[in-house]
Short mmCIF file of C-alpha atoms in Angstrom, two decimals:
data_model
loop_
_atom_site.label_atom_id
_atom_site.label_comp_id
_atom_site.label_asym_id
_atom_site.label_seq_id
_atom_site.Cartn_x
_atom_site.Cartn_y
_atom_site.Cartn_z
CA UNK A 702 -1.38 -15.52 38.75
CA UNK A 703 -2.89 -13.55 36.02
CA UNK A 704 -5.12 -10.47 36.55
CA UNK A 705 -8.70 -10.14 36.00
CA UNK A 706 -7.39 -7.15 33.63
CA UNK A 707 -4.97 -9.21 32.01
CA UNK A 708 -7.40 -12.23 31.66
CA UNK A 709 -10.07 -9.77 30.39
CA UNK A 710 -6.77 -8.27 27.97
CA UNK A 711 -6.47 -11.38 26.52
CA UNK A 712 -9.63 -12.40 26.04
CA UNK A 713 -10.45 -9.13 23.75
CA UNK A 714 -7.13 -9.83 22.01
CA UNK A 715 -8.10 -13.29 21.31
CA UNK A 716 -11.75 -11.95 20.15
CA UNK A 717 -10.44 -9.23 17.51
CA UNK A 718 -7.75 -11.52 16.32
CA UNK A 719 -10.25 -14.05 15.29
CA UNK A 720 -12.52 -11.41 13.99
CA UNK A 721 -9.27 -10.19 11.94
CA UNK A 722 -9.22 -13.70 10.75
CA UNK A 723 -12.65 -14.01 9.71
CA UNK A 724 -12.72 -11.24 7.82
CA UNK A 725 -9.67 -12.31 6.17
CA UNK A 726 -11.56 -15.60 5.60
CA UNK A 727 -14.74 -13.20 4.17
CA UNK A 728 -12.77 -11.82 1.81
CA UNK A 729 -11.22 -15.16 0.29
CA UNK A 730 -14.46 -16.66 -0.16
CA UNK A 731 -15.64 -13.40 -1.64
CA UNK A 732 -12.88 -14.11 -4.64
CA UNK A 733 -15.04 -17.34 -5.35
CA UNK A 734 -18.20 -15.51 -5.62
CA UNK A 735 -19.59 -16.53 -2.20
CA UNK A 736 -20.37 -13.65 -0.08
CA UNK A 737 -21.74 -14.78 4.04
CA UNK A 738 -22.71 -11.40 4.89
CA UNK A 739 -22.74 -8.10 2.60
CA UNK A 740 -19.93 -5.88 3.60
CA UNK A 741 -19.12 -8.64 6.32
CA UNK A 742 -15.53 -7.90 5.97
CA UNK A 743 -15.83 -4.30 6.69
CA UNK A 744 -17.61 -5.42 9.60
CA UNK A 745 -15.47 -7.74 11.16
CA UNK A 746 -12.25 -6.04 10.99
CA UNK A 747 -13.83 -2.77 12.19
CA UNK A 748 -14.91 -4.37 15.25
CA UNK A 749 -11.84 -5.75 15.55
CA UNK A 750 -10.33 -2.34 15.46
CA UNK A 751 -12.74 -1.17 18.20
CA UNK A 752 -11.91 -3.94 20.43
CA UNK A 753 -8.41 -3.19 20.12
CA UNK A 754 -8.72 0.75 19.86
CA UNK A 755 -7.39 1.19 23.29
CA UNK A 756 -4.11 -0.29 22.84
CA UNK A 757 -3.88 1.40 19.51
CA UNK A 758 -0.54 3.77 20.09
CA UNK A 759 -1.87 7.21 21.24
CA UNK A 760 -0.28 9.08 18.12
CA UNK A 761 -2.26 6.50 15.65
CA UNK A 762 -5.76 6.43 17.57
CA UNK A 763 -5.54 10.30 17.34
CA UNK A 764 -4.77 10.38 13.76
CA UNK A 765 -7.38 7.48 12.95
CA UNK A 766 -9.89 9.11 15.06
CA UNK A 767 -9.56 12.34 13.10
CA UNK A 768 -9.69 10.97 10.09
CA UNK A 769 -13.04 8.44 11.20
CA UNK A 770 -14.11 12.10 12.15
CA UNK A 771 -13.62 13.96 9.21
CA UNK A 772 -14.49 11.22 6.89
CA UNK A 773 -17.83 10.42 8.59
CA UNK A 774 -18.71 14.28 8.38
CA UNK A 775 -17.86 14.78 4.80
CA UNK A 776 -20.53 11.87 4.24
CA UNK A 777 -23.33 14.00 6.04
CA UNK A 778 -22.31 17.29 4.34
CA UNK A 779 -23.07 15.36 1.14
CA UNK A 780 -26.13 13.90 2.35
CA UNK A 781 -27.68 16.99 4.18
CA UNK A 782 -26.54 19.67 1.59
CA UNK A 783 -26.20 18.05 -1.69
CA UNK A 784 -28.77 15.38 -1.01
CA UNK A 785 -26.38 12.73 -2.26
CA UNK A 786 -26.83 9.04 -2.10
CA UNK A 787 -24.87 7.50 0.82
CA UNK A 788 -24.92 3.74 0.99
CA UNK A 789 -24.39 3.65 4.70
CA UNK A 790 -23.99 0.31 5.50
CA UNK A 791 -21.06 0.21 3.05
CA UNK A 792 -19.04 3.09 4.35
CA UNK A 793 -17.12 0.55 6.33
CA UNK A 794 -16.22 -1.58 3.25
CA UNK A 795 -13.24 1.43 2.45
CA UNK A 796 -9.78 -0.19 1.84
CA UNK A 797 -11.07 -3.31 3.21
CA UNK A 798 -9.60 -5.36 0.27
CA UNK A 799 -6.41 -3.57 1.27
CA UNK A 800 -6.61 -4.46 5.11
CA UNK A 801 -7.06 -8.67 4.00
CA UNK A 802 -3.98 -8.46 1.76
CA UNK A 803 -1.88 -7.37 4.66
CA UNK A 804 -3.38 -9.63 7.40
CA UNK A 805 -2.84 -11.90 4.13
CA UNK A 806 0.82 -11.00 3.90
CA UNK A 807 1.14 -11.09 7.49
CA UNK A 808 1.35 -15.68 7.17
CA UNK A 809 4.29 -14.87 5.58
CA UNK A 810 5.78 -15.02 9.67
CA UNK A 811 4.69 -18.48 9.35
CA UNK A 812 6.69 -19.57 6.84
CA UNK A 813 9.94 -21.28 8.70
CA UNK A 814 11.46 -23.96 10.06
CA UNK A 815 9.59 -26.71 12.73
CA UNK A 816 10.68 -24.12 15.73
CA UNK A 817 9.36 -21.26 13.92
CA UNK A 818 12.11 -19.47 13.25
CA UNK A 819 13.62 -18.55 9.78
CA UNK A 820 16.82 -19.79 8.26
CA UNK A 821 19.71 -17.22 9.25
CA UNK A 822 20.55 -14.25 7.46
CA UNK A 823 24.19 -14.21 5.39
CA UNK A 824 26.65 -11.48 6.24
CA UNK A 825 24.59 -8.25 5.17
CA UNK A 826 25.71 -5.80 2.94
CA UNK A 827 25.96 -1.94 3.91
CA UNK A 828 26.71 1.49 2.82
CA UNK A 829 25.94 2.68 -0.38
CA UNK A 830 25.60 -0.70 -1.74
CA UNK A 831 23.02 -2.09 0.58
CA UNK A 832 20.86 0.71 -0.21
CA UNK A 833 20.84 0.53 -4.04
CA UNK A 834 20.13 -3.15 -3.23
CA UNK A 835 17.36 -2.53 -1.09
CA UNK A 836 15.64 -0.17 -3.25
CA UNK A 837 16.02 -2.52 -6.65
CA UNK A 838 14.85 -5.59 -4.50
CA UNK A 839 11.85 -3.83 -3.57
CA UNK A 840 11.26 -2.43 -6.98
CA UNK A 841 11.71 -5.40 -9.11
CA UNK A 842 9.90 -7.45 -7.05
CA UNK A 843 7.84 -4.93 -5.80
CA UNK A 844 6.34 -4.49 -9.20
CA UNK A 845 4.79 -7.62 -9.03
CA UNK A 846 3.95 -8.35 -5.55
CA UNK A 847 2.86 -5.12 -4.85
CA UNK A 848 3.25 -3.89 -1.30
CA UNK A 849 3.74 -7.45 0.10
CA UNK A 850 7.09 -7.06 -0.78
CA UNK A 851 7.94 -4.37 1.59
CA UNK A 852 7.33 -6.52 4.32
CA UNK A 853 8.95 -9.55 3.07
CA UNK A 854 12.13 -7.00 2.91
CA UNK A 855 11.53 -5.39 5.71
CA UNK A 856 10.79 -7.92 7.93
CA UNK A 857 14.05 -9.64 6.44
CA UNK A 858 16.08 -6.54 7.77
CA UNK A 859 14.27 -5.76 10.98
CA UNK A 860 15.46 -9.37 12.01
CA UNK A 861 19.26 -8.08 12.62
CA UNK A 862 17.94 -4.43 14.28
CA UNK A 863 15.06 -1.74 14.24
CA UNK A 864 14.75 -0.43 10.23
CA UNK A 865 16.54 3.13 10.23
CA UNK A 866 15.98 5.78 8.57
CA UNK A 867 17.31 5.13 5.09
CA UNK A 868 16.62 1.66 5.18
CA UNK A 869 12.37 3.06 5.18
CA UNK A 870 13.51 5.45 2.56
CA UNK A 871 14.84 2.98 0.45
CA UNK A 872 11.61 0.46 1.00
CA UNK A 873 9.28 3.90 0.57
CA UNK A 874 10.89 4.72 -2.58
CA UNK A 875 11.48 1.30 -4.06
CA UNK A 876 7.90 0.80 -4.02
CA UNK A 877 6.59 3.86 -5.22
CA UNK A 878 8.33 4.59 -7.80
CA UNK A 879 7.29 1.12 -9.70
CA UNK A 880 4.03 3.26 -9.87
CA UNK A 881 6.22 4.95 -13.11
CA UNK A 882 6.01 1.60 -15.21
CA UNK A 883 4.63 -1.13 -13.67
CA UNK A 884 1.58 -2.63 -15.12
CA UNK A 885 0.52 -4.88 -12.16
CA UNK A 886 0.45 -1.99 -10.07
CA UNK A 887 -3.19 -0.75 -8.26
CA UNK A 888 -2.72 2.97 -10.53
CA UNK A 889 -2.02 1.42 -13.77
CA UNK A 890 -5.30 -0.62 -13.21
CA UNK A 891 -6.60 2.49 -11.98
CA UNK A 892 -5.43 4.75 -14.92
CA UNK A 893 -5.82 2.07 -17.61
CA UNK A 894 -10.23 2.36 -16.32
CA UNK A 895 -10.02 6.51 -16.79
CA UNK A 896 -7.92 6.44 -20.40
CA UNK A 897 -8.43 2.85 -21.73
CA UNK A 898 -6.70 4.12 -24.86
CA UNK A 899 -3.80 4.45 -23.61
CA UNK A 900 -0.47 3.87 -25.19
CA UNK A 901 1.22 1.86 -22.93
CA UNK A 902 4.23 1.03 -25.14
CA UNK A 903 5.15 4.68 -24.78
CA UNK A 904 4.71 4.85 -20.56
CA UNK A 905 6.78 1.94 -20.44
CA UNK A 906 9.37 3.58 -22.71
CA UNK A 907 8.96 6.89 -20.29
CA UNK A 908 7.97 5.86 -17.22
CA UNK A 909 11.05 3.50 -16.58
CA UNK A 910 14.29 5.04 -17.09
CA UNK A 911 12.47 7.36 -14.92
CA UNK A 912 12.21 5.22 -12.08
CA UNK A 913 15.55 4.20 -12.99
CA UNK A 914 16.27 7.98 -12.20
CA UNK A 915 14.56 7.72 -8.96
CA UNK A 916 16.67 4.83 -7.75
CA UNK A 917 19.77 6.47 -8.34
CA UNK A 918 18.78 9.79 -6.94
CA UNK A 919 17.52 7.76 -3.79
CA UNK A 920 21.06 5.84 -3.57
CA UNK A 921 22.86 8.92 -4.20
CA UNK A 922 21.01 11.17 -1.62
CA UNK A 923 20.50 8.61 1.21
CA UNK A 924 24.96 8.16 1.19
CA UNK A 925 24.84 11.93 1.35
CA UNK A 926 22.46 12.54 4.40
CA UNK A 927 23.13 9.44 6.22
CA UNK A 928 26.68 7.23 7.50
CA UNK A 929 25.20 4.37 5.71
CA UNK A 930 28.34 2.06 7.26
CA UNK A 931 26.38 0.10 9.40
CA UNK A 932 23.14 0.19 7.50
CA UNK A 933 22.21 -3.17 5.84
CA UNK A 934 20.50 -3.52 2.97
CA UNK A 935 18.80 -6.43 1.19
CA UNK A 936 21.47 -8.59 -1.15
CA UNK A 937 20.34 -9.89 -4.82
CA UNK A 938 22.16 -12.86 -3.70
CA UNK A 939 19.97 -16.16 -5.29
CA UNK A 940 19.59 -17.14 -1.29
CA UNK A 941 17.65 -14.09 -0.26
CA UNK A 942 15.47 -13.75 -3.50
CA UNK A 943 14.84 -17.49 -3.50
CA UNK A 944 10.80 -16.73 -1.38
CA UNK A 945 10.35 -13.55 -3.19
CA UNK A 946 10.91 -14.87 -6.50
CA UNK A 947 9.05 -17.77 -5.86
CA UNK A 948 6.53 -16.02 -5.12
CA UNK A 949 6.11 -13.63 -7.39
CA UNK A 950 6.26 -16.39 -10.14
CA UNK A 951 3.11 -18.28 -8.36
CA UNK A 952 1.78 -14.91 -9.01
CA UNK A 953 2.34 -14.30 -12.07
CA UNK A 954 0.76 -18.15 -12.52
CA UNK A 955 -2.12 -17.73 -10.95
CA UNK A 956 -2.69 -13.72 -12.63
CA UNK A 957 -2.34 -15.35 -16.46
CA UNK A 958 -3.09 -18.91 -16.19
CA UNK A 959 -5.48 -20.15 -12.80
CA UNK A 960 -7.20 -16.81 -12.20
CA UNK A 961 -7.21 -14.42 -14.60
CA UNK A 962 -10.21 -12.76 -13.86
CA UNK A 963 -8.73 -11.78 -10.06
CA UNK A 964 -6.34 -8.38 -9.56
CA UNK A 965 -2.63 -9.19 -8.51
CA UNK A 966 -3.57 -7.64 -4.89
CA UNK A 967 -6.78 -10.68 -4.72
CA UNK A 968 -4.17 -13.27 -5.23
CA UNK A 969 -1.94 -12.01 -3.45
CA UNK A 970 -4.93 -11.79 -0.42
CA UNK A 971 -5.33 -15.72 -0.45
CA UNK A 972 -2.20 -16.88 -2.33
CA UNK A 973 0.41 -16.19 0.80
CA UNK A 974 -1.75 -17.73 3.91
CA UNK A 975 -2.13 -20.67 1.42
CA UNK A 976 1.47 -21.34 1.11
CA UNK A 977 1.96 -20.48 4.45
CA UNK A 978 -0.35 -23.35 5.15
CA UNK A 979 1.22 -25.68 2.73
CA UNK A 980 4.47 -25.21 4.24
CA UNK A 981 3.38 -26.15 7.43
CA UNK A 982 1.27 -29.07 6.66
CA UNK A 983 4.49 -31.71 6.42
CA UNK A 984 5.00 -31.37 10.10
CA UNK A 985 1.53 -32.38 10.59
CA UNK A 986 -2.12 -30.61 11.13
CA UNK A 987 -1.81 -30.29 15.00
CA UNK A 988 1.44 -28.46 14.38
CA UNK A 989 -0.21 -26.21 11.70
CA UNK A 990 -3.65 -25.83 13.70
CA UNK A 991 -1.00 -24.80 16.66
CA UNK A 992 0.94 -21.85 14.76
CA UNK A 993 -2.25 -20.11 13.22
CA UNK A 994 -3.73 -20.27 16.44
CA UNK A 995 -0.86 -18.28 17.71
CA UNK A 996 -0.66 -16.32 14.73
CA UNK A 997 -4.29 -15.11 15.22
CA UNK A 998 -4.34 -14.63 18.83
CA UNK A 999 -0.77 -12.70 18.97
CA UNK A 1000 0.51 -11.50 15.17
CA UNK A 1001 -3.43 -10.45 14.18
CA UNK A 1002 -4.08 -7.93 16.96
CA UNK A 1003 -0.66 -6.76 17.07
CA UNK A 1004 -1.63 -5.06 13.86
CA UNK A 1005 -4.02 -2.86 15.28
CA UNK A 1006 -1.89 -0.23 13.75
CA UNK A 1007 -2.10 -0.36 10.56
CA UNK A 1008 -5.34 -1.70 10.33
CA UNK A 1009 -6.80 1.49 11.87
CA UNK A 1010 -4.76 3.53 9.78
CA UNK A 1011 -5.94 2.00 6.60
CA UNK A 1012 -9.55 1.51 7.86
CA UNK A 1013 -9.69 5.14 8.48
CA UNK A 1014 -8.17 6.54 5.57
CA UNK A 1015 -10.79 4.21 3.42
CA UNK A 1016 -13.62 6.34 5.06
CA UNK A 1017 -11.91 9.69 4.38
CA UNK A 1018 -11.60 8.98 0.96
CA UNK A 1019 -14.84 7.76 0.85
CA UNK A 1020 -16.28 11.23 2.57
CA UNK A 1021 -14.52 13.07 0.28
CA UNK A 1022 -14.92 11.94 -3.18
CA UNK A 1023 -18.73 11.84 -2.37
CA UNK A 1024 -18.72 15.04 -1.46
CA UNK A 1025 -16.61 16.45 -4.55
CA UNK A 1026 -19.12 14.20 -7.14
CA UNK A 1027 -21.47 15.67 -5.56
CA UNK A 1028 -20.81 19.38 -5.42
CA UNK A 1029 -18.96 19.11 -8.72
CA UNK A 1030 -21.49 17.53 -10.65
CA UNK A 1031 -20.78 15.93 -14.15
CA UNK A 1032 -21.25 18.75 -16.37
CA UNK A 1033 -17.93 20.45 -15.55
CA UNK A 1034 -14.96 20.29 -17.53
CA UNK A 1035 -12.13 21.40 -16.06
CA UNK A 1036 -9.97 22.09 -19.31
CA UNK A 1037 -10.91 22.74 -22.63
CA UNK A 1038 -7.75 20.21 -23.69
CA UNK A 1039 -5.34 18.21 -21.92
CA UNK A 1040 -2.00 19.38 -23.03
CA UNK A 1041 1.30 19.57 -21.36
CA UNK A 1042 0.69 22.37 -19.60
CA UNK A 1043 -2.28 21.65 -18.08
CA UNK A 1044 -0.78 17.55 -17.22
CA UNK A 1045 2.17 19.99 -15.38
CA UNK A 1046 -0.67 21.86 -13.16
CA UNK A 1047 -2.30 18.46 -13.12
CA UNK A 1048 0.43 16.79 -11.53
CA UNK A 1049 1.84 19.26 -8.88
CA UNK A 1050 -1.53 19.91 -7.36
CA UNK A 1051 -2.60 15.90 -7.09
CA UNK A 1052 1.28 16.03 -5.37
CA UNK A 1053 0.19 18.82 -3.23
CA UNK A 1054 -2.87 17.26 -2.14
CA UNK A 1055 -1.09 14.43 -1.21
CA UNK A 1056 1.63 16.13 1.06
CA UNK A 1057 -1.66 17.87 2.60
CA UNK A 1058 -3.14 14.40 3.03
CA UNK A 1059 -5.37 12.99 0.52
CA UNK A 1060 -4.30 10.04 -1.56
CA UNK A 1061 -3.25 10.57 -5.13
CA UNK A 1062 -6.34 8.10 -6.04
CA UNK A 1063 -8.64 11.11 -4.91
CA UNK A 1064 -6.95 13.47 -7.24
CA UNK A 1065 -6.94 11.22 -10.35
CA UNK A 1066 -10.35 9.82 -10.29
CA UNK A 1067 -11.51 14.10 -9.88
CA UNK A 1068 -9.41 15.16 -12.85
CA UNK A 1069 -10.73 11.98 -15.12
CA UNK A 1070 -14.05 13.46 -13.73
CA UNK A 1071 -13.85 17.20 -15.39
CA UNK A 1072 -11.70 16.37 -18.60
CA UNK A 1073 -12.82 15.23 -21.85
CA UNK A 1074 -10.04 13.14 -23.30
CA UNK A 1075 -9.27 12.16 -27.01
CA UNK A 1076 -7.01 10.61 -28.98
CA UNK A 1077 -2.91 11.18 -27.44
CA UNK A 1078 -4.52 12.77 -24.35
CA UNK A 1079 -5.30 9.73 -22.89
CA UNK A 1080 -1.53 8.50 -23.08
CA UNK A 1081 -0.42 11.89 -21.58
CA UNK A 1082 -2.88 12.07 -18.71
CA UNK A 1083 -2.41 8.35 -17.85
CA UNK A 1084 1.85 8.99 -17.75
CA UNK A 1085 0.70 12.43 -15.70
CA UNK A 1086 -1.64 10.10 -13.46
CA UNK A 1087 0.84 7.52 -12.88
CA UNK A 1088 3.61 9.97 -12.47
CA UNK A 1089 1.35 11.77 -9.43
CA UNK A 1090 0.49 8.57 -7.70
CA UNK A 1091 4.74 7.53 -7.95
CA UNK A 1092 5.70 10.43 -6.07
CA UNK A 1093 2.55 11.48 -4.04
CA UNK A 1094 2.45 8.31 -2.25
CA UNK A 1095 6.06 8.87 -1.70
CA UNK A 1096 5.48 11.60 -0.04
CA UNK A 1097 1.86 11.57 1.13
CA UNK A 1098 1.77 10.51 4.86
CA UNK A 1099 -1.43 8.97 4.59
CA UNK A 1100 -0.53 6.96 1.38
CA UNK A 1101 -0.96 3.37 1.56
CA UNK A 1102 3.07 2.64 1.84
CA UNK A 1103 3.56 5.38 4.88
CA UNK A 1104 0.40 3.94 6.84
CA UNK A 1105 2.13 1.01 6.30
CA UNK A 1106 5.53 1.56 7.36
CA UNK A 1107 4.00 3.54 10.31
CA UNK A 1108 1.85 0.85 11.47
CA UNK A 1109 4.40 -2.15 11.06
CA UNK A 1110 7.64 -0.58 11.93
CA UNK A 1111 6.27 2.64 14.29
CA UNK A 1112 7.69 5.67 12.01
CA UNK A 1113 5.80 8.74 11.62
CA UNK A 1114 3.94 9.44 7.73
CA UNK A 1115 4.80 12.83 8.34
CA UNK A 1116 8.44 12.00 9.59
CA UNK A 1117 8.42 10.20 6.00
CA UNK A 1118 6.78 12.81 4.79
CA UNK A 1119 9.28 15.45 6.18
CA UNK A 1120 12.51 13.17 4.61
CA UNK A 1121 10.70 12.70 1.14
CA UNK A 1122 9.97 16.30 0.20
CA UNK A 1123 13.72 17.13 -0.86
CA UNK A 1124 13.24 13.90 -2.81
CA UNK A 1125 10.13 14.37 -4.25
CA UNK A 1126 11.15 17.74 -5.29
CA UNK A 1127 13.66 16.47 -7.79
CA UNK A 1128 11.54 13.95 -9.11
CA UNK A 1129 8.94 16.40 -9.62
CA UNK A 1130 11.23 18.28 -11.81
CA UNK A 1131 12.40 14.64 -13.65
CA UNK A 1132 8.75 14.45 -14.37
CA UNK A 1133 8.10 17.66 -15.67
CA UNK A 1134 10.60 17.37 -17.92
CA UNK A 1135 9.37 14.03 -18.90
CA UNK A 1136 5.86 15.15 -19.33
CA UNK A 1137 7.29 17.70 -21.91
CA UNK A 1138 8.90 15.02 -23.69
CA UNK A 1139 6.06 12.88 -23.85
CA UNK A 1140 4.04 15.40 -25.44
CA UNK A 1141 6.33 15.91 -27.95
CA UNK A 1142 6.61 12.73 -28.78
CA UNK A 1143 3.22 12.23 -29.07
#
């Protein structure tokens, strides 16, 4: 007979799961211009996080709590010391669009046969070839599907055994390096806003070869540091690529034809749950409802770690950006001109700040606010920002990719940082060479 404590825990988890689902539904409705409650997505997700707080692993709980404390402290300092306007009802909204996407992506688990299991995997590829396949699969599909590709491929590999460090590093670097050139990445969207006159063709000509060098570096380094004999990799076979490629095609259809005003992240947020529901409906509404209910009550509360980390990191970002904007104002210019020396200095500072724990978007945004870019400087700035994003997110313990890997697969973001320091150092050297070459080309 279940104890009262277990019943209370089950009820708390059920309520939290329904709140997480409510947050996702509100985010999807907002895409259609329907807002049930201003900032309601953040309220639902934060309330669910509070309900699940005691169940979050201690290390993650301490980290998330520290981020919340620092973020709120920075907002208070900005408000009291610099009289900065702070929209307090909106402070829960940081990173909610990313969390909503993660929740939407979780519905991939519902795409399977009637028993709820997925089709068996074929014979895995191992060794250097397997690691190269994982990097390439994440990189190619991640250029379109972004963070959701990591879960698609990572969960597929995790069906055999818990993911190992080389597998996690291949996932990390395959996705982060796509920021160097992918036109569908959040990094490119930010950069296009900050430098609207940049020449994308030149960014592509420099960024794509650099990304391929990143893949070669990853493959060689992992084979040197780890015994990859028994480490399974992602096979780029038609069978294993079927679902990711089909999803990528659907995303492109919506992005270019059906919902051109929505970004890639927004499309993924509603499209993956819709596909999951559609794949279950042939088995009947009752079957579909039962699977959704099970997913809501079990899988969604199990995402508490990654949800807490993303929400708290969003609060930290809001606090820091508010304080920096209030303290620096808009009159000061960092550099009189933005040349190769300034680009290299900016790149290194943003990467170092990422190692400390700041998301590269903070450094990129602050840098752009202190520059007056003209002509070809916009292209040089754009590449510098994208490169710092690619390197910074791979090594930064609080980047989206590392928070996701920590929340989903249990590896510490700081452990990922330590494993990526050598990679980031070598790639930074290549980036500096690329900055000098791009400046000479411009």
